[in-house]
CSV table of N, CA and C in Angstrom, one decimal:
chain,number,residue,atom,x,y,z
A,1,LYS,N,236.5,0.9,207.8
A,1,LYS,CA,235.6,1.1,208.9
A,1,LYS,C,236.4,1.0,210.2
A,2,LEU,N,237.4,0.1,210.3
A,2,LEU,CA,238.2,0.0,211.5
A,2,LEU,C,238.9,1.3,211.9
A,3,THR,N,239.5,1.9,210.9
A,3,THR,CA,240.2,3.2,211.2
A,3,THR,C,239.2,4.3,211.7
A,4,ALA,N,238.1,4.4,211.0
A,4,ALA,CA,237.1,5.4,211.5
A,4,ALA,C,236.6,5.1,212.9
A,5,GLY,N,236.3,3.8,213.1
A,5,GLY,CA,235.8,3.4,214.4
A,5,GLY,C,236.8,3.6,215.5
A,6,LEU,N,238.1,3.3,215.2
A,6,LEU,CA,239.2,3.5,216.2
A,6,LEU,C,239.4,5.0,216.4
A,7,GLY,N,239.2,5.8,215.3
A,7,GLY,CA,239.4,7.2,215.4
A,7,GLY,C,238.2,7.8,216.3
A,8,ALA,N,237.0,7.3,216.1
A,8,ALA,CA,235.9,7.8,216.9
A,8,ALA,C,236.0,7.4,218.3
A,9,ALA,N,236.5,6.2,218.6
A,9,ALA,CA,236.7,5.8,220.0
A,9,ALA,C,237.8,6.6,220.6
A,10,GLY,N,238.9,6.9,219.9
A,10,GLY,CA,240.0,7.7,220.4
A,10,GLY,C,239.5,9.1,220.7
A,11,LEU,N,238.8,9.7,219.8
A,11,LEU,CA,238.2,11.0,220.0
A,11,LEU,C,237.3,11.0,221.2
A,12,GLY,N,236.4,10.0,221.3
A,12,GLY,CA,235.5,9.9,222.5
A,12,GLY,C,236.3,9.8,223.8
A,13,ALA,N,237.4,9.0,223.8
A,13,ALA,CA,238.2,8.9,225.0
A,13,ALA,C,238.9,10.2,225.4
A,14,ALA,N,239.4,10.9,224.3
A,14,ALA,CA,240.0,12.2,224.6
A,14,ALA,C,239.0,13.2,225.1
A,15,CYS,N,237.8,13.2,224.6
A,15,CYS,CA,236.8,14.1,225.1
A,15,CYS,C,236.4,13.8,226.5
A,16,LEU,N,236.3,12.6,226.8
A,16,LEU,CA,235.9,12.2,228.2
A,16,LEU,C,237.1,12.6,229.2
A,17,TYR,N,238.3,12.4,228.8
A,17,TYR,CA,239.5,12.8,229.6
A,17,TYR,C,239.5,14.4,229.8
A,18,THR,N,239.3,15.1,228.7
A,18,THR,CA,239.3,16.5,228.7
A,18,THR,C,238.1,17.1,229.5
A,19,ALA,N,237.0,16.5,229.4
A,19,ALA,CA,235.8,16.9,230.1
A,19,ALA,C,236.0,16.7,231.6
A,20,SER,N,236.7,15.6,232.0
A,20,SER,CA,236.7,15.3,233.4
A,20,SER,C,237.9,15.9,234.1
A,21,LEU,N,239.0,16.2,233.4
A,21,LEU,CA,240.1,16.9,234.1
A,21,LEU,C,240.3,18.3,233.6
A,22,ASP,N,240.1,19.2,234.5
A,22,ASP,CA,240.1,20.7,234.1
A,22,ASP,C,241.5,21.1,233.9
A,23,PRO,N,241.8,21.6,232.7
A,23,PRO,CA,243.2,22.1,232.4
A,23,PRO,C,243.6,23.3,233.2
A,24,SER,N,242.6,24.0,233.8
A,24,SER,CA,242.9,25.2,234.6
A,24,SER,C,243.5,24.7,235.9
A,25,GLU,N,243.3,23.5,236.3
A,25,GLU,CA,243.9,22.9,237.6
A,25,GLU,C,245.4,22.7,237.4
A,26,GLY,N,245.9,22.6,236.1
A,26,GLY,CA,247.3,22.4,235.8
A,26,GLY,C,247.8,21.0,236.1
A,27,GLY,N,249.0,20.7,235.6
A,27,GLY,CA,249.7,19.5,235.9
A,27,GLY,C,249.5,18.3,235.0
A,28,VAL,N,248.3,18.2,234.3
A,28,VAL,CA,248.0,17.1,233.5
A,28,VAL,C,248.1,17.3,232.0
A,29,TYR,N,248.3,18.6,231.6
A,29,TYR,CA,248.3,18.9,230.2
A,29,TYR,C,249.6,19.7,229.9
A,30,PRO,N,250.2,19.6,228.7
A,30,PRO,CA,251.4,20.4,228.4
A,30,PRO,C,251.1,21.9,228.3
A,31,LEU,N,252.1,22.7,228.5
A,31,LEU,CA,251.9,24.1,228.3
A,31,LEU,C,252.2,24.5,226.8
A,32,CYS,N,251.6,25.6,226.4
A,32,CYS,CA,251.8,26.1,225.1
A,32,CYS,C,253.3,26.6,225.0
A,33,PRO,N,254.1,26.1,224.1
A,33,PRO,CA,255.5,26.5,224.0
A,33,PRO,C,255.7,28.0,223.9
A,34,LEU,N,254.9,28.7,223.0
A,34,LEU,CA,255.0,30.1,222.9
A,34,LEU,C,254.8,30.8,224.2
A,35,ARG,N,253.7,30.4,224.9
A,35,ARG,CA,253.3,31.0,226.2
A,35,ARG,C,254.4,30.8,227.2
A,36,ALA,N,255.0,29.6,227.2
A,36,ALA,CA,256.0,29.2,228.2
A,36,ALA,C,257.3,30.1,227.9
A,37,LEU,N,257.6,30.3,226.7
A,37,LEU,CA,258.8,31.1,226.3
A,37,LEU,C,258.7,32.6,226.4
A,38,THR,N,257.5,33.1,226.0
A,38,THR,CA,257.3,34.5,225.9
A,38,THR,C,256.3,35.1,226.8
A,39,GLY,N,255.4,34.3,227.4
A,39,GLY,CA,254.4,34.8,228.2
A,39,GLY,C,253.2,35.4,227.4
A,40,THR,N,253.2,35.3,226.1
A,40,THR,CA,252.1,35.9,225.3
A,40,THR,C,251.2,34.7,224.8
A,41,ASP,N,250.0,35.1,224.5
A,41,ASP,CA,249.0,34.1,224.0
A,41,ASP,C,249.1,33.9,222.5
A,42,CYS,N,249.1,32.7,222.0
A,42,CYS,CA,249.0,32.5,220.6
A,42,CYS,C,247.5,32.4,220.3
A,43,ALA,N,247.2,32.1,219.0
A,43,ALA,CA,245.8,32.0,218.6
A,43,ALA,C,245.1,30.9,219.3
A,44,LEU,N,245.8,29.8,219.7
A,44,LEU,CA,245.2,28.6,220.3
A,44,LEU,C,245.3,28.6,221.8
A,45,CYS,N,246.0,29.5,222.4
A,45,CYS,CA,246.1,29.5,223.9
A,45,CYS,C,244.7,29.6,224.5
A,46,GLY,N,244.5,28.8,225.5
A,46,GLY,CA,243.2,28.7,226.1
A,46,GLY,C,242.2,27.7,225.4
A,47,GLY,N,242.7,27.2,224.3
A,47,GLY,CA,241.8,26.3,223.5
A,47,GLY,C,241.5,25.0,224.3
A,48,LEU,N,242.4,24.4,225.1
A,48,LEU,CA,242.1,23.2,225.8
A,48,LEU,C,241.1,23.6,226.9
A,49,ARG,N,241.3,24.7,227.6
A,49,ARG,CA,240.4,25.1,228.6
A,49,ARG,C,239.0,25.4,228.1
A,50,ALA,N,239.0,26.0,226.9
A,50,ALA,CA,237.7,26.3,226.2
A,50,ALA,C,237.0,25.0,225.8
A,51,THR,N,237.8,24.0,225.4
A,51,THR,CA,237.2,22.7,225.0
A,51,THR,C,236.6,22.0,226.3
A,52,HIS,N,237.4,22.1,227.4
A,52,HIS,CA,236.9,21.5,228.6
A,52,HIS,C,235.5,22.2,229.0
A,53,ALA,N,235.5,23.5,228.9
A,53,ALA,CA,234.3,24.2,229.3
A,53,ALA,C,233.1,23.9,228.3
A,54,MET,N,233.4,23.8,227.0
A,54,MET,CA,232.4,23.4,226.1
A,54,MET,C,231.8,22.0,226.4
A,55,LEU,N,232.7,21.0,226.7
A,55,LEU,CA,232.3,19.7,226.9
A,55,LEU,C,231.5,19.6,228.2
A,56,ASN,N,231.6,20.6,229.1
A,56,ASN,CA,230.8,20.7,230.3
A,56,ASN,C,229.7,21.7,230.1
A,57,LEU,N,229.4,22.1,228.9
A,57,LEU,CA,228.3,22.9,228.5
A,57,LEU,C,228.3,24.3,229.1
A,58,ASP,N,229.5,24.9,229.4
A,58,ASP,CA,229.7,26.2,229.9
A,58,ASP,C,230.3,27.1,228.8
A,59,MET,N,229.4,27.5,227.9
A,59,MET,CA,229.8,28.3,226.7
A,59,MET,C,230.4,29.7,227.1
A,60,GLU,N,229.9,30.3,228.1
A,60,GLU,CA,230.4,31.6,228.5
A,60,GLU,C,231.9,31.5,229.0
A,61,ARG,N,232.2,30.4,229.7
A,61,ARG,CA,233.5,30.2,230.2
A,61,ARG,C,234.4,29.9,229.0
A,62,ALA,N,233.9,29.1,228.1
A,62,ALA,CA,234.7,28.7,226.9
A,62,ALA,C,235.0,29.9,226.1
A,63,ALA,N,234.1,30.8,225.9
A,63,ALA,CA,234.3,32.1,225.2
A,63,ALA,C,235.4,32.9,225.9
A,64,GLY,N,235.4,32.9,227.2
A,64,GLY,CA,236.4,33.6,227.9
A,64,GLY,C,237.8,33.1,227.8
A,65,HIS,N,237.9,31.8,227.5
A,65,HIS,CA,239.3,31.2,227.3
A,65,HIS,C,239.7,31.4,225.8
A,66,ASN,N,238.9,31.1,224.9
A,66,ASN,CA,239.3,31.3,223.5
A,66,ASN,C,238.0,31.3,222.6
A,67,ILE,N,237.6,32.5,222.2
A,67,ILE,CA,236.4,32.7,221.4
A,67,ILE,C,236.5,32.0,220.0
A,68,LEU,N,237.7,31.9,219.5
A,68,LEU,CA,237.9,31.3,218.2
A,68,LEU,C,237.6,29.8,218.2
A,69,VAL,N,238.1,29.2,219.3
A,69,VAL,CA,237.9,27.7,219.4
A,69,VAL,C,236.4,27.5,219.6
A,70,LEU,N,235.7,28.3,220.3
A,70,LEU,CA,234.2,28.2,220.5
A,70,LEU,C,233.5,28.4,219.1
A,71,ALA,N,234.0,29.3,218.3
A,71,ALA,CA,233.3,29.6,217.0
A,71,ALA,C,233.6,28.5,216.0
A,72,ALA,N,234.8,27.9,216.1
A,72,ALA,CA,235.2,26.9,215.2
A,72,ALA,C,234.7,25.5,215.5
A,73,ALA,N,234.3,25.3,216.7
A,73,ALA,CA,233.9,23.9,217.2
A,73,ALA,C,232.8,23.3,216.3
A,74,PRO,N,231.7,24.0,215.9
A,74,PRO,CA,230.7,23.3,215.1
A,74,PRO,C,231.3,22.9,213.8
A,75,LEU,N,232.1,23.7,213.2
A,75,LEU,CA,232.7,23.3,211.9
A,75,LEU,C,233.7,22.1,212.0
A,76,VAL,N,234.5,22.1,213.1
A,76,VAL,CA,235.4,21.0,213.3
A,76,VAL,C,234.6,19.7,213.6
A,77,ALA,N,233.5,19.8,214.4
A,77,ALA,CA,232.7,18.6,214.7
A,77,ALA,C,232.0,18.1,213.4
A,78,TYR,N,231.6,19.0,212.6
A,78,TYR,CA,230.9,18.5,211.3
A,78,TYR,C,231.9,17.8,210.4
A,79,ALA,N,233.1,18.4,210.3
A,79,ALA,CA,234.1,17.8,209.4
A,79,ALA,C,234.6,16.5,210.0
A,80,MET,N,234.7,16.3,211.3
A,80,MET,CA,235.0,15.0,211.8
A,80,MET,C,233.9,14.0,211.6
A,81,LEU,N,232.7,14.4,211.8
A,81,LEU,CA,231.6,13.6,211.6
A,81,LEU,C,231.5,13.1,210.1
A,82,GLN,N,231.8,14.0,209.2
A,82,GLN,CA,231.9,13.6,207.8
A,82,GLN,C,232.9,12.5,207.6
A,83,TRP,N,234.1,12.6,208.2
A,83,TRP,CA,235.2,11.7,208.0
A,83,TRP,C,234.8,10.3,208.7
A,84,PHE,N,234.2,10.4,209.8
A,84,PHE,CA,233.8,9.1,210.5
A,84,PHE,C,232.7,8.3,209.8
A,85,LEU,N,231.8,9.0,209.1
A,85,LEU,CA,230.7,8.4,208.4
A,85,LEU,C,231.0,7.8,207.0
A,86,VAL,N,232.1,8.3,206.4
A,86,VAL,CA,232.4,7.9,205.0
A,86,VAL,C,232.5,6.3,204.9
A,87,PRO,N,233.2,5.6,205.8
A,87,PRO,CA,233.3,4.2,205.6
A,87,PRO,C,232.0,3.4,205.7
A,88,TRP,N,230.9,4.0,206.2
A,88,TRP,CA,229.6,3.4,206.3
A,88,TRP,C,228.7,3.9,205.1
A,89,GLY,N,229.3,4.6,204.2
A,89,GLY,CA,228.6,5.0,203.0
A,89,GLY,C,227.7,6.2,203.2
A,90,VAL,N,227.8,6.8,204.3
A,90,VAL,CA,227.0,8.0,204.6
A,90,VAL,C,227.8,9.3,204.2
A,91,ARG,N,227.3,10.0,203.3
A,91,ARG,CA,228.0,11.2,202.8
A,91,ARG,C,227.2,12.5,203.1
A,92,LEU,N,227.7,13.2,204.0
A,92,LEU,CA,227.1,14.5,204.4
A,92,LEU,C,227.5,15.6,203.4
A,93,PRO,N,226.7,16.6,203.2
A,93,PRO,CA,227.1,17.7,202.3
A,93,PRO,C,228.4,18.2,202.7
A,94,LYS,N,229.3,18.5,201.7
A,94,LYS,CA,230.6,19.0,202.0
A,94,LYS,C,230.5,20.5,202.4
A,95,LEU,N,231.4,20.9,203.3
A,95,LEU,CA,231.5,22.3,203.6
A,95,LEU,C,232.1,23.0,202.4
A,96,PRO,N,231.6,24.2,202.1
A,96,PRO,CA,232.1,24.9,201.0
A,96,PRO,C,233.5,25.4,201.3
A,97,THR,N,234.4,25.2,200.3
A,97,THR,CA,235.8,25.7,200.5
A,97,THR,C,236.2,26.5,199.2
A,98,ARG,N,237.0,27.5,199.5
A,98,ARG,CA,237.5,28.3,198.4
A,98,ARG,C,239.0,28.6,198.6
A,99,PRO,N,239.7,28.8,197.5
A,99,PRO,CA,241.2,29.0,197.7
A,99,PRO,C,241.6,30.2,198.6
A,100,TRP,N,240.7,31.2,198.6
A,100,TRP,CA,241.1,32.3,199.4
A,100,TRP,C,240.9,32.1,200.9
A,101,MET,N,240.2,31.0,201.3
A,101,MET,CA,239.9,30.8,202.7
A,101,MET,C,241.1,30.5,203.6
A,102,VAL,N,242.1,29.9,203.1
A,102,VAL,CA,243.3,29.6,203.9
A,102,VAL,C,244.1,30.8,204.2
A,103,PRO,N,244.4,31.7,203.3
A,103,PRO,CA,245.1,33.0,203.7
A,103,PRO,C,244.2,33.8,204.6
A,104,VAL,N,242.9,33.8,204.4
A,104,VAL,CA,242.1,34.6,205.3
A,104,VAL,C,242.1,34.0,206.7
A,105,LEU,N,242.1,32.7,206.8
A,105,LEU,CA,242.1,32.0,208.1
A,105,LEU,C,243.5,32.3,208.8
A,106,VAL,N,244.6,32.2,208.1
A,106,VAL,CA,245.9,32.6,208.6
A,106,VAL,C,245.9,34.0,209.1
A,107,GLY,N,245.3,34.9,208.3
A,107,GLY,CA,245.3,36.3,208.7
A,107,GLY,C,244.5,36.5,210.0
A,108,VAL,N,243.3,35.9,210.1
A,108,VAL,CA,242.5,36.0,211.3
A,108,VAL,C,243.3,35.5,212.5
A,109,LEU,N,244.0,34.4,212.4
A,109,LEU,CA,244.8,33.8,213.5
A,109,LEU,C,245.9,34.7,213.9
A,110,VAL,N,246.6,35.3,212.9
A,110,VAL,CA,247.6,36.3,213.3
A,110,VAL,C,247.1,37.5,213.9
A,111,VAL,N,246.0,38.1,213.4
A,111,VAL,CA,245.5,39.3,214.0
A,111,VAL,C,244.9,39.0,215.4
A,112,PHE,N,244.2,37.9,215.5
A,112,PHE,CA,243.7,37.5,216.8
A,112,PHE,C,244.8,37.4,217.8
A,113,SER,N,245.9,36.7,217.4
A,113,SER,CA,247.1,36.6,218.3
A,113,SER,C,247.7,37.9,218.8
A,114,VAL,N,247.8,38.8,217.8
A,114,VAL,CA,248.3,40.2,218.2
A,114,VAL,C,247.3,40.9,219.1
A,115,VAL,N,246.1,41.0,218.7
A,115,VAL,CA,245.1,41.8,219.4
A,115,VAL,C,244.9,41.3,220.8
A,116,ARG,N,244.8,40.0,221.0
A,116,ARG,CA,244.5,39.4,222.3
A,116,ARG,C,245.7,39.7,223.3
A,117,ASN,N,246.8,40.1,222.8
A,117,ASN,CA,248.0,40.4,223.7
A,117,ASN,C,248.1,41.9,224.0
A,118,LEU,N,247.3,42.7,223.4
A,118,LEU,CA,247.3,44.2,223.6
A,118,LEU,C,246.8,44.5,225.0
A,119,PRO,N,247.4,45.4,225.7
A,119,PRO,CA,246.9,45.7,227.0
A,119,PRO,C,245.7,46.7,227.0
A,120,TRP,N,245.2,47.1,225.9
A,120,TRP,CA,244.1,48.0,225.7
A,120,TRP,C,243.1,47.5,224.7
A,121,GLY,N,242.0,48.2,224.6
A,121,GLY,CA,241.0,47.8,223.6
A,121,GLY,C,240.4,46.4,223.9
A,122,PRO,N,240.2,45.6,222.9
A,122,PRO,CA,239.6,44.3,223.2
A,122,PRO,C,240.6,43.3,223.7
A,123,GLY,N,241.9,43.6,223.8
A,123,GLY,CA,243.0,42.7,224.2
A,123,GLY,C,242.7,42.0,225.5
A,124,PRO,N,242.4,42.7,226.6
A,124,PRO,CA,242.2,42.1,227.8
A,124,PRO,C,241.0,41.1,227.8
A,125,TRP,N,240.0,41.4,227.0
A,125,TRP,CA,238.8,40.6,226.9
A,125,TRP,C,239.1,39.3,226.1
A,126,LEU,N,240.0,39.4,225.2
A,126,LEU,CA,240.4,38.2,224.4
A,126,LEU,C,241.5,37.4,225.0
A,127,TYR,N,242.1,37.9,226.0
A,127,TYR,CA,243.2,37.1,226.7
A,127,TYR,C,242.7,35.8,227.1
A,128,SER,N,243.5,34.8,227.1
A,128,SER,CA,243.1,33.4,227.4
A,128,SER,C,242.6,33.2,228.9
A,129,GLY,N,242.9,34.1,229.7
A,129,GLY,CA,242.4,34.0,231.1
A,129,GLY,C,243.2,33.0,232.0
A,130,SER,N,244.4,32.7,231.6
A,130,SER,CA,245.1,31.8,232.4
A,130,SER,C,246.0,32.5,233.4
């Protein structure tokens, strides 16, 4: 119970910090190493800014920074809630998983990374906006 409680407290503190300090202002968060070296967006670029926007209930802005982070947020939140509740004997229904899901997820991340850096088509819309 202590580990889950400390984890929940740490997550809560991280959320409060991220909600209160806008990553778009710069200076308080690390840069993406790929972005710093190459100038291109990886699949997670804009994720911290998207998280800040979501925590401030600005879903349109979150989607503009990283649509994948916005789409994955409910699944991540549910999985974390499952983990935090286990020590108290609360078992939520498990999310369905299949062996093919990992390679599909990796493929989605790779394709998203490539497409969001294209200067035409959906590329400019998927760019992290930084």
